């Protein structure tokens, strides 16, 4: 089963599009941020590598890995949304996205900044797949935490 039955057609379309044509697929040499995430419930794997510009922007982003359509499409959509943004922006997005996936209500402004990510809302109907949708996001959270720790250690 690639996409759970019952997901809204529109959602399916956005998710399938990212799954078939993942954005930012690959890996970067010598990344500033990197982390590897695994979802044992489904066998999904996401490996993130990100480079920061001198201004501290997430200027080059890439992911590699394998797994179900939800996990890979969600990672692709995540990178699309953080590409060229600050770490702080990514952190806000992670918080909002987790909130959405856990059934929380967003303000209209938050919804607007989520854009096509809201297509993944449909996954909430399938609790076992929520971990698939969140994998890329928790992996990014780990990568940011690790980056901050290493910066702290160098101080
Ligand atoms: Zn999965």
mmCIF file of N, CA and C in Angstrom, residues 44-146:
data_model
loop_
_atom_site.group_PDB
_atom_site.id
_atom_site.type_symbol
_atom_site.label_atom_id
_atom_site.label_comp_id
_atom_site.label_asym_id
_atom_site.label_seq_id
_atom_site.Cartn_x
_atom_site.Cartn_y
_atom_site.Cartn_z
ATOM 1 N N UNK A 44 10.928 3.363 6.985
ATOM 2 C CA UNK A 44 11.302 4.581 6.258
ATOM 3 C C UNK A 44 12.642 5.124 6.761
ATOM 4 N N UNK A 45 13.400 5.676 5.824
ATOM 5 C CA UNK A 45 14.685 6.264 6.156
ATOM 6 C C UNK A 45 14.805 7.618 5.460
ATOM 7 N N UNK A 46 15.277 8.622 6.184
ATOM 8 C CA UNK A 46 15.538 9.935 5.600
ATOM 9 C C UNK A 46 16.901 10.412 6.085
ATOM 10 N N UNK A 47 17.758 10.790 5.145
ATOM 11 C CA UNK A 47 19.078 11.323 5.487
ATOM 12 C C UNK A 47 19.151 12.748 4.965
ATOM 13 N N UNK A 48 19.325 13.684 5.876
ATOM 14 C CA UNK A 48 19.350 15.094 5.491
ATOM 15 C C UNK A 48 20.774 15.612 5.461
ATOM 16 N N UNK A 49 21.078 16.452 4.494
ATOM 17 C CA UNK A 49 22.326 17.212 4.529
ATOM 18 C C UNK A 49 22.030 18.627 4.050
ATOM 19 N N UNK A 50 22.520 19.587 4.829
ATOM 20 C CA UNK A 50 22.177 20.991 4.598
ATOM 21 C C UNK A 50 23.421 21.858 4.755
ATOM 22 N N UNK A 51 23.558 22.818 3.865
ATOM 23 C CA UNK A 51 24.654 23.781 3.988
ATOM 24 C C UNK A 51 24.098 25.157 4.328
ATOM 25 N N UNK A 52 24.839 25.858 5.185
ATOM 26 C CA UNK A 52 24.460 27.214 5.572
ATOM 27 C C UNK A 52 25.268 28.222 4.773
ATOM 28 N N UNK A 53 24.618 29.318 4.410
ATOM 29 C CA UNK A 53 25.338 30.421 3.773
ATOM 30 C C UNK A 53 26.021 31.235 4.862
ATOM 31 N N UNK A 54 26.845 32.191 4.464
ATOM 32 C CA UNK A 54 27.510 33.066 5.442
ATOM 33 C C UNK A 54 26.498 33.844 6.266
ATOM 34 N N UNK A 55 25.330 34.089 5.676
ATOM 35 C CA UNK A 55 24.281 34.830 6.385
ATOM 36 C C UNK A 55 23.465 33.919 7.304
ATOM 37 N N UNK A 56 23.814 32.647 7.333
ATOM 38 C CA UNK A 56 23.097 31.723 8.209
ATOM 39 C C UNK A 56 21.815 31.177 7.607
ATOM 40 N N UNK A 57 21.679 31.290 6.282
ATOM 41 C CA UNK A 57 20.493 30.722 5.631
ATOM 42 C C UNK A 57 20.744 29.268 5.242
ATOM 43 N N UNK A 58 19.679 28.498 5.232
ATOM 44 C CA UNK A 58 19.755 27.110 4.778
ATOM 45 C C UNK A 58 19.803 27.155 3.251
ATOM 46 N N UNK A 59 21.023 27.342 2.736
ATOM 47 C CA UNK A 59 21.146 27.712 1.323
ATOM 48 C C UNK A 59 21.190 26.518 0.382
ATOM 49 N N UNK A 60 21.635 25.373 0.884
ATOM 50 C CA UNK A 60 21.608 24.159 0.063
ATOM 51 C C UNK A 60 21.034 23.050 0.920
ATOM 52 N N UNK A 61 20.001 22.399 0.400
ATOM 53 C CA UNK A 61 19.339 21.354 1.178
ATOM 54 C C UNK A 61 19.193 20.096 0.327
ATOM 55 N N UNK A 62 19.359 18.946 0.955
ATOM 56 C CA UNK A 62 19.211 17.699 0.210
ATOM 57 C C UNK A 62 18.756 16.584 1.139
ATOM 58 N N UNK A 63 18.027 15.635 0.565
ATOM 59 C CA UNK A 63 17.690 14.447 1.350
ATOM 60 C C UNK A 63 17.843 13.194 0.506
ATOM 61 N N UNK A 64 18.169 12.138 1.196
ATOM 62 C CA UNK A 64 18.300 10.843 0.564
ATOM 63 C C UNK A 64 17.542 9.856 1.453
ATOM 64 N N UNK A 65 17.390 8.666 0.987
ATOM 65 C CA UNK A 65 16.706 7.675 1.806
ATOM 66 C C UNK A 65 15.726 6.877 0.992
ATOM 67 N N UNK A 66 14.913 6.126 1.720
ATOM 68 C CA UNK A 66 13.932 5.274 1.058
ATOM 69 C C UNK A 66 12.778 5.042 2.006
ATOM 70 N N UNK A 67 11.681 4.601 1.444
ATOM 71 C CA UNK A 67 10.538 4.329 2.295
ATOM 72 C C UNK A 67 9.240 4.609 1.579
ATOM 73 N N UNK A 68 8.176 4.686 2.340
ATOM 74 C CA UNK A 68 6.852 4.841 1.748
ATOM 75 C C UNK A 68 6.676 6.229 1.144
ATOM 76 N N UNK A 69 5.639 6.362 0.349
ATOM 77 C CA UNK A 69 5.384 7.616 -0.360
ATOM 78 C C UNK A 69 5.192 8.779 0.607
ATOM 79 N N UNK A 70 4.535 8.541 1.731
ATOM 80 C CA UNK A 70 4.269 9.626 2.680
ATOM 81 C C UNK A 70 5.590 10.157 3.251
ATOM 82 N N UNK A 71 6.462 9.261 3.656
ATOM 83 C CA UNK A 71 7.716 9.693 4.282
ATOM 84 C C UNK A 71 8.594 10.460 3.292
ATOM 85 N N UNK A 72 8.675 9.966 2.072
ATOM 86 C CA UNK A 72 9.564 10.594 1.090
ATOM 87 C C UNK A 72 8.964 11.891 0.554
ATOM 88 N N UNK A 73 7.655 11.898 0.333
ATOM 89 C CA UNK A 73 7.000 13.120 -0.143
ATOM 90 C C UNK A 73 7.069 14.205 0.921
ATOM 91 N N UNK A 74 6.887 13.828 2.173
ATOM 92 C CA UNK A 74 6.914 14.806 3.256
ATOM 93 C C UNK A 74 8.303 15.438 3.376
ATOM 94 N N UNK A 75 9.348 14.628 3.217
ATOM 95 C CA UNK A 75 10.718 15.160 3.277
ATOM 96 C C UNK A 75 10.964 16.126 2.123
ATOM 97 N N UNK A 76 10.472 15.762 0.948
ATOM 98 C CA UNK A 76 10.623 16.624 -0.228
ATOM 99 C C UNK A 76 9.902 17.957 -0.010
ATOM 100 N N UNK A 77 8.696 17.894 0.534
ATOM 101 C CA UNK A 77 7.906 19.102 0.784
ATOM 102 C C UNK A 77 8.556 19.957 1.865
ATOM 103 N N UNK A 78 9.095 19.304 2.866
ATOM 104 C CA UNK A 78 9.798 20.022 3.938
ATOM 105 C C UNK A 78 10.964 20.832 3.368
ATOM 106 N N UNK A 79 11.795 20.177 2.573
ATOM 107 C CA UNK A 79 12.978 20.871 2.047
ATOM 108 C C UNK A 79 12.581 22.007 1.111
ATOM 109 N N UNK A 80 11.537 21.811 0.360
ATOM 110 C CA UNK A 80 11.012 22.875 -0.499
ATOM 111 C C UNK A 80 10.690 24.119 0.328
ATOM 112 N N UNK A 81 10.159 23.881 1.510
ATOM 113 C CA UNK A 81 9.691 24.985 2.351
ATOM 114 C C UNK A 81 10.781 25.653 3.166
ATOM 115 N N UNK A 82 11.876 24.970 3.428
ATOM 116 C CA UNK A 82 12.928 25.601 4.247
ATOM 117 C C UNK A 82 14.088 26.096 3.401
ATOM 118 N N UNK A 83 14.104 25.727 2.135
ATOM 119 C CA UNK A 83 15.208 26.116 1.260
ATOM 120 C C UNK A 83 15.363 27.643 1.228
ATOM 121 N N UNK A 84 16.550 28.133 1.593
ATOM 122 C CA UNK A 84 16.810 29.569 1.554
ATOM 123 C C UNK A 84 16.329 30.326 2.782
ATOM 124 N N UNK A 85 15.777 29.591 3.751
ATOM 125 C CA UNK A 85 15.243 30.239 4.955
ATOM 126 C C UNK A 85 16.236 30.126 6.121
ATOM 127 N N UNK A 86 15.902 30.773 7.230
ATOM 128 C CA UNK A 86 16.755 30.699 8.414
ATOM 129 C C UNK A 86 16.434 29.448 9.230
ATOM 130 N N UNK A 87 17.346 29.121 10.140
ATOM 131 C CA UNK A 87 17.097 28.005 11.056
ATOM 132 C C UNK A 87 15.874 28.310 11.915
ATOM 133 N N UNK A 88 15.744 29.564 12.351
ATOM 134 C CA UNK A 88 14.595 29.943 13.192
ATOM 135 C C UNK A 88 13.282 29.709 12.446
ATOM 136 N N UNK A 89 13.271 30.053 11.148
ATOM 137 C CA UNK A 89 12.074 29.822 10.337
ATOM 138 C C UNK A 89 11.752 28.322 10.293
ATOM 139 N N UNK A 90 12.784 27.514 10.077
ATOM 140 C CA UNK A 90 12.588 26.063 10.005
ATOM 141 C C UNK A 90 12.041 25.536 11.327
ATOM 142 N N UNK A 91 12.552 26.068 12.433
ATOM 143 C CA UNK A 91 12.096 25.605 13.741
ATOM 144 C C UNK A 91 10.611 25.929 13.966
ATOM 145 N N UNK A 92 10.197 27.110 13.543
ATOM 146 C CA UNK A 92 8.787 27.487 13.661
ATOM 147 C C UNK A 92 7.918 26.560 12.821
ATOM 148 N N UNK A 93 8.400 26.283 11.604
ATOM 149 C CA UNK A 93 7.655 25.413 10.704
ATOM 150 C C UNK A 93 7.521 24.003 11.287
ATOM 151 N N UNK A 94 8.599 23.517 11.891
ATOM 152 C CA UNK A 94 8.564 22.180 12.507
ATOM 153 C C UNK A 94 7.498 22.148 13.605
ATOM 154 N N UNK A 95 7.495 23.183 14.453
ATOM 155 C CA UNK A 95 6.520 23.257 15.550
ATOM 156 C C UNK A 95 5.095 23.269 15.003
ATOM 157 N N UNK A 96 4.867 24.113 13.984
ATOM 158 C CA UNK A 96 3.525 24.216 13.403
ATOM 159 C C UNK A 96 3.094 22.908 12.747
ATOM 160 N N UNK A 97 4.037 22.295 12.023
ATOM 161 C CA UNK A 97 3.690 21.066 11.313
ATOM 162 C C UNK A 97 3.360 19.941 12.294
ATOM 163 N N UNK A 98 4.163 19.822 13.339
ATOM 164 C CA UNK A 98 3.891 18.795 14.355
ATOM 165 C C UNK A 98 2.524 19.040 14.992
ATOM 166 N N UNK A 99 2.236 20.305 15.241
ATOM 167 C CA UNK A 99 0.955 20.697 15.813
ATOM 168 C C UNK A 99 -0.195 20.231 14.908
ATOM 169 N N UNK A 100 -0.053 20.496 13.614
ATOM 170 C CA UNK A 100 -1.078 20.079 12.648
ATOM 171 C C UNK A 100 -1.255 18.564 12.680
ATOM 172 N N UNK A 101 -0.133 17.845 12.662
ATOM 173 C CA UNK A 101 -0.220 16.386 12.574
ATOM 174 C C UNK A 101 -0.778 15.781 13.858
ATOM 175 N N UNK A 102 -0.650 16.538 14.951
ATOM 176 C CA UNK A 102 -1.200 16.020 16.203
ATOM 177 C C UNK A 102 -2.610 16.538 16.452
ATOM 178 N N UNK A 103 -3.205 17.110 15.412
ATOM 179 C CA UNK A 103 -4.609 17.495 15.509
ATOM 180 C C UNK A 103 -4.850 18.910 15.994
ATOM 181 N N UNK A 104 -3.783 19.691 16.121
ATOM 182 C CA UNK A 104 -3.922 21.062 16.593
ATOM 183 C C UNK A 104 -4.550 21.971 15.546
ATOM 184 N N UNK A 105 -4.991 23.119 15.988
ATOM 185 C CA UNK A 105 -5.612 24.106 15.105
ATOM 186 C C UNK A 105 -4.613 25.238 14.875
ATOM 187 N N UNK A 106 -4.444 25.639 13.621
ATOM 188 C CA UNK A 106 -3.528 26.726 13.288
ATOM 189 C C UNK A 106 -4.290 28.022 13.055
ATOM 190 N N UNK A 107 -3.619 29.129 13.261
ATOM 191 C CA UNK A 107 -4.192 30.422 12.905
ATOM 192 C C UNK A 107 -4.170 30.537 11.377
ATOM 193 N N UNK A 108 -5.016 31.419 10.815
ATOM 194 C CA UNK A 108 -5.017 31.588 9.353
ATOM 195 C C UNK A 108 -3.630 31.936 8.811
ATOM 196 N N UNK A 109 -2.873 32.752 9.562
ATOM 197 C CA UNK A 109 -1.528 33.131 9.105
ATOM 198 C C UNK A 109 -0.602 31.920 9.069
ATOM 199 N N UNK A 110 -0.726 31.074 10.091
ATOM 200 C CA UNK A 110 0.098 29.862 10.113
ATOM 201 C C UNK A 110 -0.286 28.947 8.961
ATOM 202 N N UNK A 111 -1.585 28.837 8.718
ATOM 203 C CA UNK A 111 -2.042 27.986 7.611
ATOM 204 C C UNK A 111 -1.478 28.467 6.292
ATOM 205 N N UNK A 112 -1.448 29.791 6.152
ATOM 206 C CA UNK A 112 -0.960 30.336 4.897
ATOM 207 C C UNK A 112 0.516 30.012 4.704
ATOM 208 N N UNK A 113 1.290 30.096 5.777
ATOM 209 C CA UNK A 113 2.720 29.815 5.642
ATOM 210 C C UNK A 113 2.976 28.332 5.410
ATOM 211 N N UNK A 114 2.032 27.472 5.762
ATOM 212 C CA UNK A 114 2.197 26.037 5.516
ATOM 213 C C UNK A 114 1.995 25.683 4.044
ATOM 214 N N UNK A 115 1.092 26.403 3.379
ATOM 215 C CA UNK A 115 0.853 26.164 1.963
ATOM 216 C C UNK A 115 0.526 24.720 1.659
ATOM 217 N N UNK A 116 1.256 24.141 0.695
ATOM 218 C CA UNK A 116 0.930 22.787 0.238
ATOM 219 C C UNK A 116 1.202 21.737 1.310
ATOM 220 N N UNK A 117 1.931 22.100 2.350
ATOM 221 C CA UNK A 117 2.181 21.137 3.427
ATOM 222 C C UNK A 117 0.876 20.651 4.049
ATOM 223 N N UNK A 118 -0.164 21.483 3.928
ATOM 224 C CA UNK A 118 -1.453 21.112 4.504
ATOM 225 C C UNK A 118 -2.031 19.874 3.830
ATOM 226 N N UNK A 119 -1.517 19.543 2.648
ATOM 227 C CA UNK A 119 -1.970 18.318 1.977
ATOM 228 C C UNK A 119 -1.711 17.106 2.860
ATOM 229 N N UNK A 120 -0.685 17.208 3.701
ATOM 230 C CA UNK A 120 -0.335 16.067 4.552
ATOM 231 C C UNK A 120 -1.280 15.914 5.741
ATOM 232 N N UNK A 121 -2.139 16.912 5.947
ATOM 233 C CA UNK A 121 -3.126 16.834 7.028
ATOM 234 C C UNK A 121 -3.959 15.568 6.955
ATOM 235 N N UNK A 122 -4.249 15.155 5.710
ATOM 236 C CA UNK A 122 -5.100 13.984 5.515
ATOM 237 C C UNK A 122 -4.540 12.741 6.176
ATOM 238 N N UNK A 123 -3.218 12.734 6.364
ATOM 239 C CA UNK A 123 -2.552 11.571 6.955
ATOM 240 C C UNK A 123 -2.972 11.383 8.417
ATOM 241 N N UNK A 124 -3.467 12.457 9.025
ATOM 242 C CA UNK A 124 -3.885 12.369 10.433
ATOM 243 C C UNK A 124 -4.933 11.296 10.665
ATOM 244 N N UNK A 125 -5.700 11.007 9.590
ATOM 245 C CA UNK A 125 -6.748 9.981 9.714
ATOM 246 C C UNK A 125 -6.145 8.589 9.869
ATOM 247 N N UNK A 126 -4.846 8.498 9.658
ATOM 248 C CA UNK A 126 -4.188 7.187 9.677
ATOM 249 C C UNK A 126 -3.031 7.244 10.665
ATOM 250 N N UNK A 127 -3.349 7.098 11.975
ATOM 251 C CA UNK A 127 -2.351 7.346 13.031
ATOM 252 C C UNK A 127 -1.008 6.666 12.798
ATOM 253 N N UNK A 128 -1.032 5.464 12.230
ATOM 254 C CA UNK A 128 0.224 4.735 12.046
ATOM 255 C C UNK A 128 1.119 5.441 11.025
ATOM 256 N N UNK A 129 0.486 6.223 10.112
ATOM 257 C CA UNK A 129 1.273 6.890 9.074
ATOM 258 C C UNK A 129 1.779 8.270 9.500
ATOM 259 N N UNK A 130 1.319 8.743 10.659
ATOM 260 C CA UNK A 130 1.771 10.064 11.109
ATOM 261 C C UNK A 130 3.287 10.051 11.314
ATOM 262 N N UNK A 131 3.810 8.939 11.813
ATOM 263 C CA UNK A 131 5.255 8.828 11.995
ATOM 264 C C UNK A 131 5.995 8.913 10.658
ATOM 265 N N UNK A 132 5.358 8.407 9.607
ATOM 266 C CA UNK A 132 5.941 8.492 8.266
ATOM 267 C C UNK A 132 6.054 9.964 7.858
ATOM 268 N N UNK A 133 4.949 10.697 8.064
ATOM 269 C CA UNK A 133 4.906 12.100 7.657
ATOM 270 C C UNK A 133 5.881 12.941 8.473
ATOM 271 N N UNK A 134 6.094 12.564 9.725
ATOM 272 C CA UNK A 134 6.936 13.378 10.609
ATOM 273 C C UNK A 134 8.421 13.054 10.511
ATOM 274 N N UNK A 135 8.770 11.952 9.847
ATOM 275 C CA UNK A 135 10.161 11.489 9.885
ATOM 276 C C UNK A 135 11.161 12.566 9.442
ATOM 277 N N UNK A 136 10.925 13.164 8.288
ATOM 278 C CA UNK A 136 11.847 14.192 7.798
ATOM 279 C C UNK A 136 11.978 15.353 8.781
ATOM 280 N N UNK A 137 10.873 15.660 9.425
ATOM 281 C CA UNK A 137 10.812 16.814 10.328
ATOM 282 C C UNK A 137 11.567 16.566 11.614
ATOM 283 N N UNK A 138 11.385 15.369 12.196
ATOM 284 C CA UNK A 138 12.125 15.061 13.417
ATOM 285 C C UNK A 138 13.617 14.909 13.092
ATOM 286 N N UNK A 139 13.910 14.441 11.884
ATOM 287 C CA UNK A 139 15.312 14.320 11.477
ATOM 288 C C UNK A 139 15.940 15.705 11.358
ATOM 289 N N UNK A 140 15.189 16.661 10.823
ATOM 290 C CA UNK A 140 15.684 18.034 10.734
ATOM 291 C C UNK A 140 15.870 18.628 12.128
ATOM 292 N N UNK A 141 14.939 18.337 13.001
ATOM 293 C CA UNK A 141 15.043 18.817 14.378
ATOM 294 C C UNK A 141 16.343 18.296 15.026
ATOM 295 N N UNK A 142 16.625 17.024 14.805
ATOM 296 C CA UNK A 142 17.870 16.436 15.327
ATOM 297 C C UNK A 142 19.090 17.129 14.729
ATOM 298 N N UNK A 143 19.037 17.374 13.430
ATOM 299 C CA UNK A 143 20.180 18.005 12.742
ATOM 300 C C UNK A 143 20.427 19.405 13.306
ATOM 301 N N UNK A 144 19.350 20.147 13.567
ATOM 302 C CA UNK A 144 19.491 21.505 14.113
ATOM 303 C C UNK A 144 20.053 21.441 15.535
ATOM 304 N N UNK A 145 19.545 20.517 16.332
ATOM 305 C CA UNK A 145 20.017 20.370 17.717
ATOM 306 C C UNK A 145 21.500 20.038 17.729
ATOM 307 N N UNK A 146 21.895 19.125 16.852
ATOM 308 C CA UNK A 146 23.287 18.704 16.786
ATOM 309 C C UNK A 146 24.189 19.870 16.355
#
